[in-house]
Amino acid sequence: MSQFDDKQYQLETLALRTGHTRSFEGEHAEPIFLTSSFVYANAAEAAAKFSGQEDGNIYSRFTNPTVATFEKRIAALEGADRAVATGSGMAAIMSIVMTFLKAGDHVLCSRSVFGSTVALFEKYVSKFGIDVEFVDLTDVGAWEAAIRPETKLLFVESPSNPLGDVADIRALSDLAHRHAALLAVDNTICTPILQKPLSLGADLVVYSATKFIDGQGRTLGGVVLGNQQLMEELHVYVRTSGPSLSPFNAWVLLKGLETLKLRMREHSANAQKLAEWLQKHPKVKQVYYPGLTDHPSHAMAVQQQQGFSGIVSFEVVGEREQAWTVIDKTQFISITGNLGDAKTTITHPATTTHGKLSPEAKEKVGISEGLIRISVGLEDIDDIICDLARGLDLI
Ligand SMILES: *Cc1c(COP(=O)(O)O)cnc(C)c1O
């Protein structure tokens, strides 16, 4: 078989074929290289590899062939020069901080980001003299007003979780570049199938691969993507400090990539149907899904995304008690904080994912006691609707 040339092929083909160099065993599925280190034919080869004169694997904290297959495959899907994988999404975000920031720098972060991202910035990053400020995701003017000479990073999660607000990535990247800052986008909710932030001007894309990329709730993983130079710097940090992805988890994730497009299409279709059904239910006060034409971010989402993904949130008529009834009356929907799984999951953000926020902070990001978040899975949509109707019809 001749060499596989990425440039010739479409996304669907890349998702299945990129990154695997078949070994002399002729395996069809990608092998898992569960090895911590690699051996050399002789001392001279070892010396050449350690000095960097010769390419090759040394130690799995640095590089590993299964991890490299995952990195090449997701880079091809994203249209990025290079990807660097990490052990979790949080490790990926931390790697961006450690690689590109130093004491005295300032970070602007969208307000409604993942809870651990807020905690990481507020509790740990700030300890090292890096100032972090949170801004309204959709208000470009507020970002501009908050920029300082020391601002080195704009960090955005779009669409936001759980309410689906969408940032103008092009406008924020222009703003970042006018001030010599980097724009990093947490694209976990959309994946490269539905949104490509680099093509909108972002410098870095970051994923919790734990979510839709694995897509079957099995393993943790993360990845950062960007141009060759930025990724080279980030890889040096990862290989030195060790938040490296395990080869086994890399294998699980690269198998996830093979079906990512099919799954994202189906998650989006099911979510759209659920959102439209919820809108008509008399016990539902408000539905938040960017695929709905009356969502405030609908136009922006249509402009920069190729789909709306699988996260639907809604407010029931009532408070915590009514929301908990809807959750507790489900028969198969999983009560869990995770999202992006083939199985539908249900969460009460005010008492779980956003439970640590103060009442004022909750109000600021729109997390009410009546709010429920669904990560719409791949079960039959009528069954999902039926499972939610059990509680909704009672309250
Ligand atoms: C889950 C999640 C993270 C953190 O990823 P882990 O793999 O759990 O470390 C970061 N950002 C978003 C948007 C997430 O949903």
PDB file of C-alpha atoms in Angstrom, residues 27 29-35 64-66 246-252:
ATOM      1  CA  GLU A  27      -2.592  -5.392  11.718  1.00  0.00           C
ATOM      2  CA  ALA A  29      -6.956  -2.021  13.668  1.00  0.00           C
ATOM      3  CA  GLU A  30      -4.470   0.390  15.197  1.00  0.00           C
ATOM      4  CA  PRO A  31      -2.200  -1.329  17.737  1.00  0.00           C
ATOM      5  CA  ILE A  32      -1.932  -0.201  21.357  1.00  0.00           C
ATOM      6  CA  PHE A  33       1.686   0.416  22.280  1.00  0.00           C
ATOM      7  CA  LEU A  34       1.485  -0.103  26.034  1.00  0.00           C
ATOM      8  CA  THR A  35       5.130   0.498  26.698  1.00  0.00           C
ATOM      9  CA  ASN A  64       4.102   7.157  22.000  1.00  0.00           C
ATOM     10  CA  PRO A  65       2.948   5.717  18.660  1.00  0.00           C
ATOM     11  CA  THR A  66      -0.705   5.154  19.720  1.00  0.00           C
ATOM     12  CA  SER A 246      -1.988   7.022  28.244  1.00  0.00           C
ATOM     13  CA  PRO A 247      -1.635   4.885  25.087  1.00  0.00           C
ATOM     14  CA  PHE A 248      -4.672   2.812  26.022  1.00  0.00           C
ATOM     15  CA  ASN A 249      -6.850   5.903  26.434  1.00  0.00           C
ATOM     16  CA  ALA A 250      -5.468   7.299  23.162  1.00  0.00           C
ATOM     17  CA  TRP A 251      -6.618   4.122  21.428  1.00  0.00           C
ATOM     18  CA  VAL A 252     -10.135   4.429  22.904  1.00  0.00           C
TER      19      VAL A 252
END
